[in-house]
CSV table of C-alpha atoms in Angstrom, one decimal:
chain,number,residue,atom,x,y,z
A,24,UNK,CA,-58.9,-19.3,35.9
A,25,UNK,CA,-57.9,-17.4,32.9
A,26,UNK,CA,-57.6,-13.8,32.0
A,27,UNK,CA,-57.6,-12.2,28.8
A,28,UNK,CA,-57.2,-9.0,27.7
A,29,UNK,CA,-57.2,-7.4,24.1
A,30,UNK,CA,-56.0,-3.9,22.8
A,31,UNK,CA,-57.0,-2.9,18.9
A,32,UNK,CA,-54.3,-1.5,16.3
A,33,UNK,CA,-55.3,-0.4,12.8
A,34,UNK,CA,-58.2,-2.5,11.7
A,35,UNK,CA,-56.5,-5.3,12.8
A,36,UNK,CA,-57.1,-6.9,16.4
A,37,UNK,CA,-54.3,-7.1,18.4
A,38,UNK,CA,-54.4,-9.9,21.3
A,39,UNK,CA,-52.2,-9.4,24.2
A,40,UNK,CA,-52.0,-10.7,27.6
A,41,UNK,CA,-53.8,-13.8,27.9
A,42,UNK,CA,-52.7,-15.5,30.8
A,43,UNK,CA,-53.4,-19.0,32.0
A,44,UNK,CA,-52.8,-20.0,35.4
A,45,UNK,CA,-50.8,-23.1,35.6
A,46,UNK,CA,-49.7,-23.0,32.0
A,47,UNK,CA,-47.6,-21.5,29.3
A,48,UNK,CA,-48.1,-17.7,28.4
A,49,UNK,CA,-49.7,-17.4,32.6
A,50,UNK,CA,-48.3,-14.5,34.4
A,51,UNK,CA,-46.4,-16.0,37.0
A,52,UNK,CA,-44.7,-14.4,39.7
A,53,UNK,CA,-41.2,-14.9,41.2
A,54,UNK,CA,-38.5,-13.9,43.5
A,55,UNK,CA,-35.6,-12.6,42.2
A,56,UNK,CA,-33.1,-11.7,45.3
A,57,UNK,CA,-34.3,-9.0,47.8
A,58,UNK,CA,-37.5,-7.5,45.4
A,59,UNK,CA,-40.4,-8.7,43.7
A,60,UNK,CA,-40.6,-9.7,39.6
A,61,UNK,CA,-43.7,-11.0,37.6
A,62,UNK,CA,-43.4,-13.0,34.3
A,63,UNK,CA,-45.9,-11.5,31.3
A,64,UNK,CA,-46.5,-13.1,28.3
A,65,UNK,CA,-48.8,-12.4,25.2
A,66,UNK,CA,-49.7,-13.5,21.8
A,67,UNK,CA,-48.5,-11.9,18.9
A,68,UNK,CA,-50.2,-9.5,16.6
A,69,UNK,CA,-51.4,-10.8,13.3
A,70,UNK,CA,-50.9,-7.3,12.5
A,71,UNK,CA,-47.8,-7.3,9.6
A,72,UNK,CA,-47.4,-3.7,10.7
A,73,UNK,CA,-46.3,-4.1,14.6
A,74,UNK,CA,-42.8,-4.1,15.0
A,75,UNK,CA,-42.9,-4.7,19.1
A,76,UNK,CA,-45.1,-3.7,22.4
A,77,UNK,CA,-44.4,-1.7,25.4
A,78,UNK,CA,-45.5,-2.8,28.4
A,79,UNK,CA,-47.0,0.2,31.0
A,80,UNK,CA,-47.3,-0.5,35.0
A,81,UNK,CA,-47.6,1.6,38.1
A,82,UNK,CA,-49.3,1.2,41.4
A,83,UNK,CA,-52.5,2.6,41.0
A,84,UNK,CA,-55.7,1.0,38.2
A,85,UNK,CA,-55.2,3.0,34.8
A,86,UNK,CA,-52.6,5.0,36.4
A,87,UNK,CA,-49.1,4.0,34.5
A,88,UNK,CA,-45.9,5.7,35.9
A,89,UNK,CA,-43.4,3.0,34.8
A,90,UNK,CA,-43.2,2.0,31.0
A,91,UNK,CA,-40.9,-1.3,29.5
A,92,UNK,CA,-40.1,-1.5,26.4
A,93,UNK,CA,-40.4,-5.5,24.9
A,94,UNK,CA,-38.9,-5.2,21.5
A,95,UNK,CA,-40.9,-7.8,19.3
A,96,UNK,CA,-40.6,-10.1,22.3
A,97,UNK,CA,-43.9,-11.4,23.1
A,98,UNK,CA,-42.7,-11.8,27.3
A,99,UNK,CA,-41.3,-9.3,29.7
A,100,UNK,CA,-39.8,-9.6,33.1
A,101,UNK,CA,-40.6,-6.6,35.4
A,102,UNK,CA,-38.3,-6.2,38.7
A,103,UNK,CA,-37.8,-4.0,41.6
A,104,UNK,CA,-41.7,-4.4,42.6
A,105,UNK,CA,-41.9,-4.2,46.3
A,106,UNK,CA,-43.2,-7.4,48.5
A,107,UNK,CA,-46.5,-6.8,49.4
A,108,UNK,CA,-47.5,-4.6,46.9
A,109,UNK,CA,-50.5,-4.5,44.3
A,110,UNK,CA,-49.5,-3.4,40.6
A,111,UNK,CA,-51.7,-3.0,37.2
A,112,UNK,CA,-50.5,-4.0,33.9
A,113,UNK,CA,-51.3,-3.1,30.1
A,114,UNK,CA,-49.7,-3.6,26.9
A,115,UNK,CA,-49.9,-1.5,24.0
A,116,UNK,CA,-48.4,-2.4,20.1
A,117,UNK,CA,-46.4,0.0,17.9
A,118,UNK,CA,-45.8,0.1,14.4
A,119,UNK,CA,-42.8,1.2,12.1
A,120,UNK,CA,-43.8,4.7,12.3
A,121,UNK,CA,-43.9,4.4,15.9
A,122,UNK,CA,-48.0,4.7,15.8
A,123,UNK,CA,-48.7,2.8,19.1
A,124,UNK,CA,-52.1,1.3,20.2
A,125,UNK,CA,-54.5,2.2,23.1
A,126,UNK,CA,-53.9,0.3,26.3
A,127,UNK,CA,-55.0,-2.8,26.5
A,128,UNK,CA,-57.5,-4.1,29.1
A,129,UNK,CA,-56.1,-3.7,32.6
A,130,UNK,CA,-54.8,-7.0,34.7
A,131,UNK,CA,-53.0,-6.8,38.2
A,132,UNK,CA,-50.3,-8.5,40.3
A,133,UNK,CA,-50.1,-9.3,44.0
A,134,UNK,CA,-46.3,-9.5,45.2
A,135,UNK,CA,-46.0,-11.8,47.9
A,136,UNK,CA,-44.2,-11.3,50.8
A,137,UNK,CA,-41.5,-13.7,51.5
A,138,UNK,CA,-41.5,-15.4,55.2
A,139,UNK,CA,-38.0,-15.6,56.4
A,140,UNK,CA,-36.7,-19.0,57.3
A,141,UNK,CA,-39.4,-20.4,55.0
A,142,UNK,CA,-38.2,-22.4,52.0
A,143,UNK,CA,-36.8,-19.7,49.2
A,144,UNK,CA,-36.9,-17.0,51.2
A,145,UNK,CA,-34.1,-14.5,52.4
A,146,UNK,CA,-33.5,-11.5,54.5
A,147,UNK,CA,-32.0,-9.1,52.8
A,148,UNK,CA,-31.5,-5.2,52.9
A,149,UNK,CA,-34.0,-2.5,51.3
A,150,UNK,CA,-33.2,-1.4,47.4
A,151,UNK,CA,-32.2,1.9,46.0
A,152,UNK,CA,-31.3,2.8,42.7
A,153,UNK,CA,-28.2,5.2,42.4
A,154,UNK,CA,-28.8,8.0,42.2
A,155,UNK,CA,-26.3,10.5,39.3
A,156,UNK,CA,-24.9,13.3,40.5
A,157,UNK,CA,-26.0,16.8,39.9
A,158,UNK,CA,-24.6,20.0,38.8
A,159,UNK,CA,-27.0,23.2,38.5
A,160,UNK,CA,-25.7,27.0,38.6
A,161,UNK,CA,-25.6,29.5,41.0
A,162,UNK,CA,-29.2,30.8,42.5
A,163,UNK,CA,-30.9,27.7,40.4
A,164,UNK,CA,-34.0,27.4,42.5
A,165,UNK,CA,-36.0,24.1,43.7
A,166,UNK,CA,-34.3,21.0,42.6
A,167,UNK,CA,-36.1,17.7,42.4
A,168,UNK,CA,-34.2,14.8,41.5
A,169,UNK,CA,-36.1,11.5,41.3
A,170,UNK,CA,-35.7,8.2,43.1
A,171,UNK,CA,-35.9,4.4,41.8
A,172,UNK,CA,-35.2,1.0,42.6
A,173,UNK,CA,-36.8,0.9,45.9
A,174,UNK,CA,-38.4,-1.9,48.1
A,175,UNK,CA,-38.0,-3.4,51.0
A,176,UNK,CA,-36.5,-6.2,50.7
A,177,UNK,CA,-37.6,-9.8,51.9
A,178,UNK,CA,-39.3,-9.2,55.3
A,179,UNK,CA,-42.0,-10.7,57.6
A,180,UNK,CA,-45.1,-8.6,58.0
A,181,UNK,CA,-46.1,-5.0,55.9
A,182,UNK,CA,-43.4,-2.4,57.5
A,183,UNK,CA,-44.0,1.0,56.5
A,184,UNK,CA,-40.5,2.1,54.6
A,185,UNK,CA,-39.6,5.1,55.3
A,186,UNK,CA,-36.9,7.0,53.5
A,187,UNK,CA,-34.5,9.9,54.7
A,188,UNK,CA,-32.3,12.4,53.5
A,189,UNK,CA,-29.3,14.4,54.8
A,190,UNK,CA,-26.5,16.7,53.3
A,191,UNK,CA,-22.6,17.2,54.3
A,192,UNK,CA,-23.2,21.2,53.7
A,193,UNK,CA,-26.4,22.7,55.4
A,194,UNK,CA,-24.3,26.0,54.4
A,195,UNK,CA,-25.1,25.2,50.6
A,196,UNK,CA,-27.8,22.7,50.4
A,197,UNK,CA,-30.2,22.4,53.0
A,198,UNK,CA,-31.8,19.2,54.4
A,199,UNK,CA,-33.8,18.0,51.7
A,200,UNK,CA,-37.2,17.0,51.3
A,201,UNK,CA,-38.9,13.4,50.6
A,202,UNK,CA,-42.0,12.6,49.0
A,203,UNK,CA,-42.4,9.2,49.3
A,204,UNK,CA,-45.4,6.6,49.3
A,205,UNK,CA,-45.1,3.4,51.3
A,206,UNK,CA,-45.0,0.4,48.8
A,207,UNK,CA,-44.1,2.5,46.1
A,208,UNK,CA,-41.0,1.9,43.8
A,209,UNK,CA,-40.3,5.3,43.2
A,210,UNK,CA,-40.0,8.5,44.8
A,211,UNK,CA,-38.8,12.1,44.8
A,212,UNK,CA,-36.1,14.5,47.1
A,213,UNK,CA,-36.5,18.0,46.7
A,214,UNK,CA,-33.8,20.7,47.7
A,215,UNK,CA,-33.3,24.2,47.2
A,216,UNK,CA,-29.7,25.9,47.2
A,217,UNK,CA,-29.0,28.5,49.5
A,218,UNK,CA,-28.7,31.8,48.1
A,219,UNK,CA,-26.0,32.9,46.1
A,220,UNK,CA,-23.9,29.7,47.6
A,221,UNK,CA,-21.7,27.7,45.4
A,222,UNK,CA,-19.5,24.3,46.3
A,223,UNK,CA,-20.2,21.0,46.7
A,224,UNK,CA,-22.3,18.6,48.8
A,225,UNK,CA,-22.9,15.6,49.2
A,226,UNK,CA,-26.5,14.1,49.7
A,227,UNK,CA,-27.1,10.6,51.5
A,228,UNK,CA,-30.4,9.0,50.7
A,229,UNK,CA,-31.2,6.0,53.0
A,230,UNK,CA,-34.1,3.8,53.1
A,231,UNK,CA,-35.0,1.9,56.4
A,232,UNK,CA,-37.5,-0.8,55.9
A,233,UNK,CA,-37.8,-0.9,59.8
A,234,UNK,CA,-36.2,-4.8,61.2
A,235,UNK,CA,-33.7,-5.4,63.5
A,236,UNK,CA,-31.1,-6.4,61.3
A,237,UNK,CA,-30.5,-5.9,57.7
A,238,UNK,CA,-32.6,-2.9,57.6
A,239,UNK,CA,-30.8,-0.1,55.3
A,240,UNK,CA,-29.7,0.9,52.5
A,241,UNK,CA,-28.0,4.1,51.5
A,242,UNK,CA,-27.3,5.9,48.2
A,243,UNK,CA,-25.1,9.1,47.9
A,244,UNK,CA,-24.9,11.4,44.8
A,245,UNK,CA,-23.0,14.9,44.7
A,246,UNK,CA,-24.3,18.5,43.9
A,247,UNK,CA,-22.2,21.1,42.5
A,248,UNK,CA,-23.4,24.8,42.2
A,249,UNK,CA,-21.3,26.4,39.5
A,250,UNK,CA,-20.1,30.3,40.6
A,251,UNK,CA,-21.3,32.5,38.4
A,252,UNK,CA,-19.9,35.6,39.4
A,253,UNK,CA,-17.3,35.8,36.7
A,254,UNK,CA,-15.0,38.8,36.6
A,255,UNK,CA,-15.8,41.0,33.8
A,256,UNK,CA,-13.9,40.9,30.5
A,257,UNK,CA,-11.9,43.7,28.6
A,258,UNK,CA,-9.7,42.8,25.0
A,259,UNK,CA,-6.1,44.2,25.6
A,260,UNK,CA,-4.9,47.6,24.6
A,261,UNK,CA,-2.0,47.8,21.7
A,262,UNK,CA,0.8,50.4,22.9
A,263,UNK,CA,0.8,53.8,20.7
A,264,UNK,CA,3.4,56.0,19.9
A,265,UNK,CA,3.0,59.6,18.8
A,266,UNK,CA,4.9,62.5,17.7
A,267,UNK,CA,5.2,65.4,20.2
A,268,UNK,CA,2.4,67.6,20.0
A,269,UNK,CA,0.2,65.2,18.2
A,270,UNK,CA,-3.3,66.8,19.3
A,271,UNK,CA,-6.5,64.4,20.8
A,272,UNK,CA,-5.8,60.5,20.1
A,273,UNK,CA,-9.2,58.2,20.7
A,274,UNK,CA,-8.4,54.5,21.4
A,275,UNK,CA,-11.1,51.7,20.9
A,276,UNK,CA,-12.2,49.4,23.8
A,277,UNK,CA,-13.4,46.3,23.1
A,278,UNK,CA,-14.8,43.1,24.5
A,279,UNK,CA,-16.4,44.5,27.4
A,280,UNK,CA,-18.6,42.3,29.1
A,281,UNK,CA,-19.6,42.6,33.0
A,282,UNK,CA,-18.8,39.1,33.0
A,283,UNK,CA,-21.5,36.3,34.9
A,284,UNK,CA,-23.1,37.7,37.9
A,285,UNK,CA,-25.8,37.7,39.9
A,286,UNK,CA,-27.7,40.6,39.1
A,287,UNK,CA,-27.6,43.6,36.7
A,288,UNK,CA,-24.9,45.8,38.1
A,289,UNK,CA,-24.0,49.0,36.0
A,290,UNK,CA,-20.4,48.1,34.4
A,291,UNK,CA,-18.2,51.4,35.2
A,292,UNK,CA,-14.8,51.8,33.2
A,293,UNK,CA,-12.0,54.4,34.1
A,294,UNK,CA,-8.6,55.1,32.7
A,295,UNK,CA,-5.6,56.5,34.6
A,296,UNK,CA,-1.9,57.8,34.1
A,297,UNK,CA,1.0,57.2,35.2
A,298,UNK,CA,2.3,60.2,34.4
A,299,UNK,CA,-0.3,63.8,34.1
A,300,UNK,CA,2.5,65.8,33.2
A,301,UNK,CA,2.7,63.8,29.6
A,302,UNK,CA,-0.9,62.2,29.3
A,303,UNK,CA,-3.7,63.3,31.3
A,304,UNK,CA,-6.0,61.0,32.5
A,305,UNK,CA,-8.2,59.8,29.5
A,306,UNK,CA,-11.8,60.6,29.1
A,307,UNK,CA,-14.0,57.7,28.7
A,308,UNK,CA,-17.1,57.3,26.8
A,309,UNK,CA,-18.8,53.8,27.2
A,310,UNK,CA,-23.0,53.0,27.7
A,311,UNK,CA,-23.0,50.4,30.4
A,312,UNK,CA,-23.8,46.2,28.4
A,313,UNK,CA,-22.0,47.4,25.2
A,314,UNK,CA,-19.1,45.8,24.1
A,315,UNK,CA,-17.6,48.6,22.9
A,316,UNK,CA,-16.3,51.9,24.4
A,317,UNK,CA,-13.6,54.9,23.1
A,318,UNK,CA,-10.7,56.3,25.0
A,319,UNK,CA,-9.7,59.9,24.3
A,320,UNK,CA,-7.1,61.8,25.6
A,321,UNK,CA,-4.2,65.1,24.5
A,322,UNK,CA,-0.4,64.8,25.1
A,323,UNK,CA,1.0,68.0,27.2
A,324,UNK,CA,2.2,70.4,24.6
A,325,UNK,CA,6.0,70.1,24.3
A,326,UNK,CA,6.4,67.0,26.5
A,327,UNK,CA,8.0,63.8,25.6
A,328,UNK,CA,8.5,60.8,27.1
A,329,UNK,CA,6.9,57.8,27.5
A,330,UNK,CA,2.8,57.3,30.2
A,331,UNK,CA,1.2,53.6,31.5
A,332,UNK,CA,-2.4,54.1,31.3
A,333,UNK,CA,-4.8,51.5,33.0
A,334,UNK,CA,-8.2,51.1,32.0
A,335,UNK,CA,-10.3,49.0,34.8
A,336,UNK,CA,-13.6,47.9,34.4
A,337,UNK,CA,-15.8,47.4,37.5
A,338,UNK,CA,-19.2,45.2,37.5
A,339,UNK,CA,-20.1,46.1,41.2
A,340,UNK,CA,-19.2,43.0,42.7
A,341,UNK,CA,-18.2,42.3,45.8
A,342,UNK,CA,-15.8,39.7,44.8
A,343,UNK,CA,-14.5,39.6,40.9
A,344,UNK,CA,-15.4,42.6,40.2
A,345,UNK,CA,-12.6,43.7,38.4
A,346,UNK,CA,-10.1,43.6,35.2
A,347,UNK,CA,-7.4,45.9,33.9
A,348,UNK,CA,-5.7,46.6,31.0
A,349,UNK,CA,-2.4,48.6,30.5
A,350,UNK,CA,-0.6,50.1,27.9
A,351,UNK,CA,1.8,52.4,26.7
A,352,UNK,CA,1.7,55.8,25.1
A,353,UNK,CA,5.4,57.0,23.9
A,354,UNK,CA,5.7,60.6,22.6
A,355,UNK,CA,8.4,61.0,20.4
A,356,UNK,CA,10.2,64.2,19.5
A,357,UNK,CA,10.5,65.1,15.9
A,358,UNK,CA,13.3,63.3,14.1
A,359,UNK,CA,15.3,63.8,11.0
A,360,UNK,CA,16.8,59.9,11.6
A,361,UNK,CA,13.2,59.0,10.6
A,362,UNK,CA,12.6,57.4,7.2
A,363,UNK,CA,9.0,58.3,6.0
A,364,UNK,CA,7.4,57.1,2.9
A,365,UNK,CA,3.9,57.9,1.6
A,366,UNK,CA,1.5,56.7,-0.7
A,367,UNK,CA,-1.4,58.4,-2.4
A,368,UNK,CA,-3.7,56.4,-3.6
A,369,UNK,CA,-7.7,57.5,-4.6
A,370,UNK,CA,-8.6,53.9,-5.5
A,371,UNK,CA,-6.9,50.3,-5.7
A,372,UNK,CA,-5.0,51.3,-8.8
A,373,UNK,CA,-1.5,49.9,-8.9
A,374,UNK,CA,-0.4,53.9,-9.4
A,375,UNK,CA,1.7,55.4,-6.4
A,376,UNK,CA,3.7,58.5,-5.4
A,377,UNK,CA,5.8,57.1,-3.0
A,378,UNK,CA,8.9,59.4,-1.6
A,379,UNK,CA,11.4,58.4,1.2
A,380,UNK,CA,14.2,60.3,3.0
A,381,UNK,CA,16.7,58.3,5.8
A,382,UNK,CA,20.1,58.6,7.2
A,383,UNK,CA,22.0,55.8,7.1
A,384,UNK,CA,22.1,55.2,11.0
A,385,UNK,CA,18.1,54.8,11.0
A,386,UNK,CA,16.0,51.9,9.4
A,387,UNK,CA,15.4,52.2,6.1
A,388,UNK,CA,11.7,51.9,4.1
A,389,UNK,CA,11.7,50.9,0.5
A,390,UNK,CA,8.6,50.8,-1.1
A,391,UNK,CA,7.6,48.1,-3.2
A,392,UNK,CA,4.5,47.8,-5.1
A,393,UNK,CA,0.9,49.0,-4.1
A,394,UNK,CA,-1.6,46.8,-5.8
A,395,UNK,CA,-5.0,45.7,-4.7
A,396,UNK,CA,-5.4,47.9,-1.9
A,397,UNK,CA,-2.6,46.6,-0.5
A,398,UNK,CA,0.9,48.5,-0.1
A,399,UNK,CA,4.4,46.4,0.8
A,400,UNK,CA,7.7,48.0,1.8
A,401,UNK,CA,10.8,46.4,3.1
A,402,UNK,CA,12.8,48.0,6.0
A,403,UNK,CA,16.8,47.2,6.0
A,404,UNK,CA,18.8,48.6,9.1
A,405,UNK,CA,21.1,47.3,12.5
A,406,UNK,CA,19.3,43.5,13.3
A,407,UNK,CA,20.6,45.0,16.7
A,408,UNK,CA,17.5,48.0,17.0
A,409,UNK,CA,14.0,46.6,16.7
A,410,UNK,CA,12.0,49.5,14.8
A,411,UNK,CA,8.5,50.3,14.4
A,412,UNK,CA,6.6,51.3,11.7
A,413,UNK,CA,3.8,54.0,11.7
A,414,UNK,CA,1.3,55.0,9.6
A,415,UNK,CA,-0.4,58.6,9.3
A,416,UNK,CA,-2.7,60.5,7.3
A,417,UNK,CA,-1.9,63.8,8.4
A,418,UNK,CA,2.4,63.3,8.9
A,419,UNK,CA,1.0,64.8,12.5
A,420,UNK,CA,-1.0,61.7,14.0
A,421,UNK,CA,0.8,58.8,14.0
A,422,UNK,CA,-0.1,55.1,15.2
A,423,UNK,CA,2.2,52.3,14.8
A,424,UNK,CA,1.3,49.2,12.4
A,425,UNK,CA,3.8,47.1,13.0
A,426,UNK,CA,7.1,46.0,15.1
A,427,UNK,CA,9.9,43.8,14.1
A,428,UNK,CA,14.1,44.3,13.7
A,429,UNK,CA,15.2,44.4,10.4
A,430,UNK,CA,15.5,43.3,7.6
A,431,UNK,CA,11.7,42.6,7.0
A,432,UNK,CA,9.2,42.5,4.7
A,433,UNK,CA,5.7,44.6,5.9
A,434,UNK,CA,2.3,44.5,3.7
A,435,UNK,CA,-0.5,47.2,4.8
A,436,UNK,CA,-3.7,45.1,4.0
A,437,UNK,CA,-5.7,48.5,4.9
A,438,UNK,CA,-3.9,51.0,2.6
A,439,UNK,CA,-6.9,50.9,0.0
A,440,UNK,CA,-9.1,52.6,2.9
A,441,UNK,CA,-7.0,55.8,3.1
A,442,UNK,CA,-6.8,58.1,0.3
A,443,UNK,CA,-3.7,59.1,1.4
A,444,UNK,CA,-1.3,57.7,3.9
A,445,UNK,CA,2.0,58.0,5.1
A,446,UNK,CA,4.4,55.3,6.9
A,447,UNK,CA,7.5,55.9,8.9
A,448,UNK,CA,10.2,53.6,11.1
A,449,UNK,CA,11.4,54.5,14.0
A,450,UNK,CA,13.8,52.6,16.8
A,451,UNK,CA,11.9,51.3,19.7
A,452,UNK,CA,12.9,54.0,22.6
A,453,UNK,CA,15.0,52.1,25.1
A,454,UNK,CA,13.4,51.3,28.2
């Protein structure tokens, strides 16, 4: 008997598929271990265009759920097809712009099933593909993961396989679901994480193709649910020092973020102090998903000394809900050990006005050259007092630029934004 089939590409005709019983290019089936396997084999295209063929099966006429790709082979093997069952083949052609043909006519395949003790055959366990394991985020929703590779192996009769599923953490992953067609190579498990649950579990797939003896096979994969309920985020806060009676100081706040979570909570930020009497407790101004907020607050008139304020932001969480920032605010009383320099500059001109007072117990500034927008000075002093350098516009609100013991070379990269601005170095207060 002989069976031909034929599939068109470009204006050329493309003959695939012919199959001779008995003879060379038939489609002959064999057993390869446990499963199923048929032998295909085809002409080739005259067509100079076609580069190679795919080869489409599934388990229904003209319905193709399995695809193999031959290369410019003009054979292919396909495995894993279970005993008993009927399957439908067609081939298309491609070309070097992957352009493929329409199917070709349709031909099917019987698998037979294998007697045991009869000559060839074996008993052997049902097949299942492994199966990779899975990670998906918090709250991710139905889940299907697909299954392969299975058959029954070599058995007497047509058992009904039946497949089964079960999971080490009911707690995170529920029993899953299987949608599965007797005779079928394929399959599917469906599963849907528990709310707002995050771990691991592992999943066992068996198949059981229903004899005495040799009749499973199992296949376990992992799931991970990532936590999303991340704590939310705040940048840290640079320590300030002021001179008494310095009047309202805003800080920035920046990266705020209300971190991962699991709905849209309302970040809240707050500030306190350690100590009322110096700082009060800052005023903050933020709109809840910005990345950005201020700080303001006043020293006490007349007090000096030296505040920790803590800025918390709060996402509403049960459980990570929070992260804090601290820093210092130092009030200084006025001092004639200060050395103070200033520079007046309406544009990036190398021109300067640049004046400096010290004592010779208290670090030293020496300008050096303001060019480009840019203003250096040197500080000399004890290598035994770290000292800090501050920077004003008003010789009344001062913030500090920079930290270091002397000697030392600083360059304000900023000075070409201020019309005016003065610098100072103080000691560090001792703690």
């Amino acid at each position: 008997m002989i069976y031909r089939t034929e599939a068109f590409f470009g204006s050329a005709r493309l003959t695939v598929c012919a199959f001779i019983a008995g003879v060379l290019f038939a489609l002959l089936p064999f057993s390869s271990g446990a499963t199923g396997s048929v032998a295909l084999a085809w002409q080739p295209s005259t067509d100079t265009n076609v580069v190679g063929y795919n080869v489409y099966f599934g388990g229904a006429s003209e319905t193709y759920t399995n695809i193999i790709s031959a290369g410019n082979a003009m054979s292919a093997v396909v495995s894993n097809l279970v005993q008993g069952g009927t399957y439908y083949f067609a081939v298309t052609a491609y070309d070097t712009t992957g352009l493929e043909s329409p199917f070709s006519s349709e031909t099917s395949y019987e698998v037979p099933l294998n007697a045991v003790g009869s000559p060839g055959a074996a008993s052997d366990q049902p097949t299942l593909n492994v199966i990779g394991n899975l990670s998906i985020n918090e709250n991710a929703g139905v889940q299907t993961v697909d299954l392969s590779g299975i058959s029954p192996g070599a058995i007497i009769g047509k058992q009904k396989l039946k497949i089964t599923a079960t999971t080490s953490e009911g707690s995170l992953i529920p029993k899953p679901k299987i949608h599965y067609t007797s005779a079928n190579p394929t399959g599917t498990l469906i599963f849907t994480p528990k709310k707002n649950a995050t771990g691991t579990a592992t999943i066992t797939v068996t198949v059981n193709n229903g004899e005495k003896t040799d009749n499973l096979a199992a296949q376990t994969f992992t799931v991970t649910v990532i936590d999303l309920n991340q704590p939310p985020t705040l940048n840290p806060i640079s320590s300030l020092f002021l001179t008494e009676n310095a009047g309202e100081q805003t800080v920035d706040l920046s990266g705020i973020t209300s971190g991962i979570v699991t709905g849209k909570q309302k970040l809240k930020i707050t500030a306190a102090s350690s100590d009322d009497a110096l700082i009060p407790t800052p005023k903050v101004k933020y709109i809840s998903a910005n990345p950005t907020g201020t700080l303001t607050f006043t020293p006490k008139k007349n007090a000096i000394g030296t505040a920790t304020i803590t800025v918390t932001a709060n996402n509403g969480e049960k459980t990570k809900n929070l992260v804090s920032q601290t820093f210092t605010v130092t009030v200084l009383a006025p001092s004639s050990t200060a050395s103070v320099a200033a520079i007046k500059a309406s544009d990036q001109t190398t021109s300067s006005d640049i004046m400096s007072q010290s004592e010779p117990a208290s670090p030293t500034l020496t300008p050096l050259a303001h060019a480009n927008g840019q203003f250096v000075l040197t500080v000399s002093g004890s290598s035994d007092q770290e000292c800090i350098i501050q920077a004003s516009t008003n010789l009344v609100d001062w913030i500090p630029v920079w930290t270091n013991t002397p000697p030392f070379t600083y360059t304000d990269i900023n000075a070409g934004q201020f019309s005016q601005r003065f610098y100072r170095s103080v000691p560090v207060p001792a703690p």
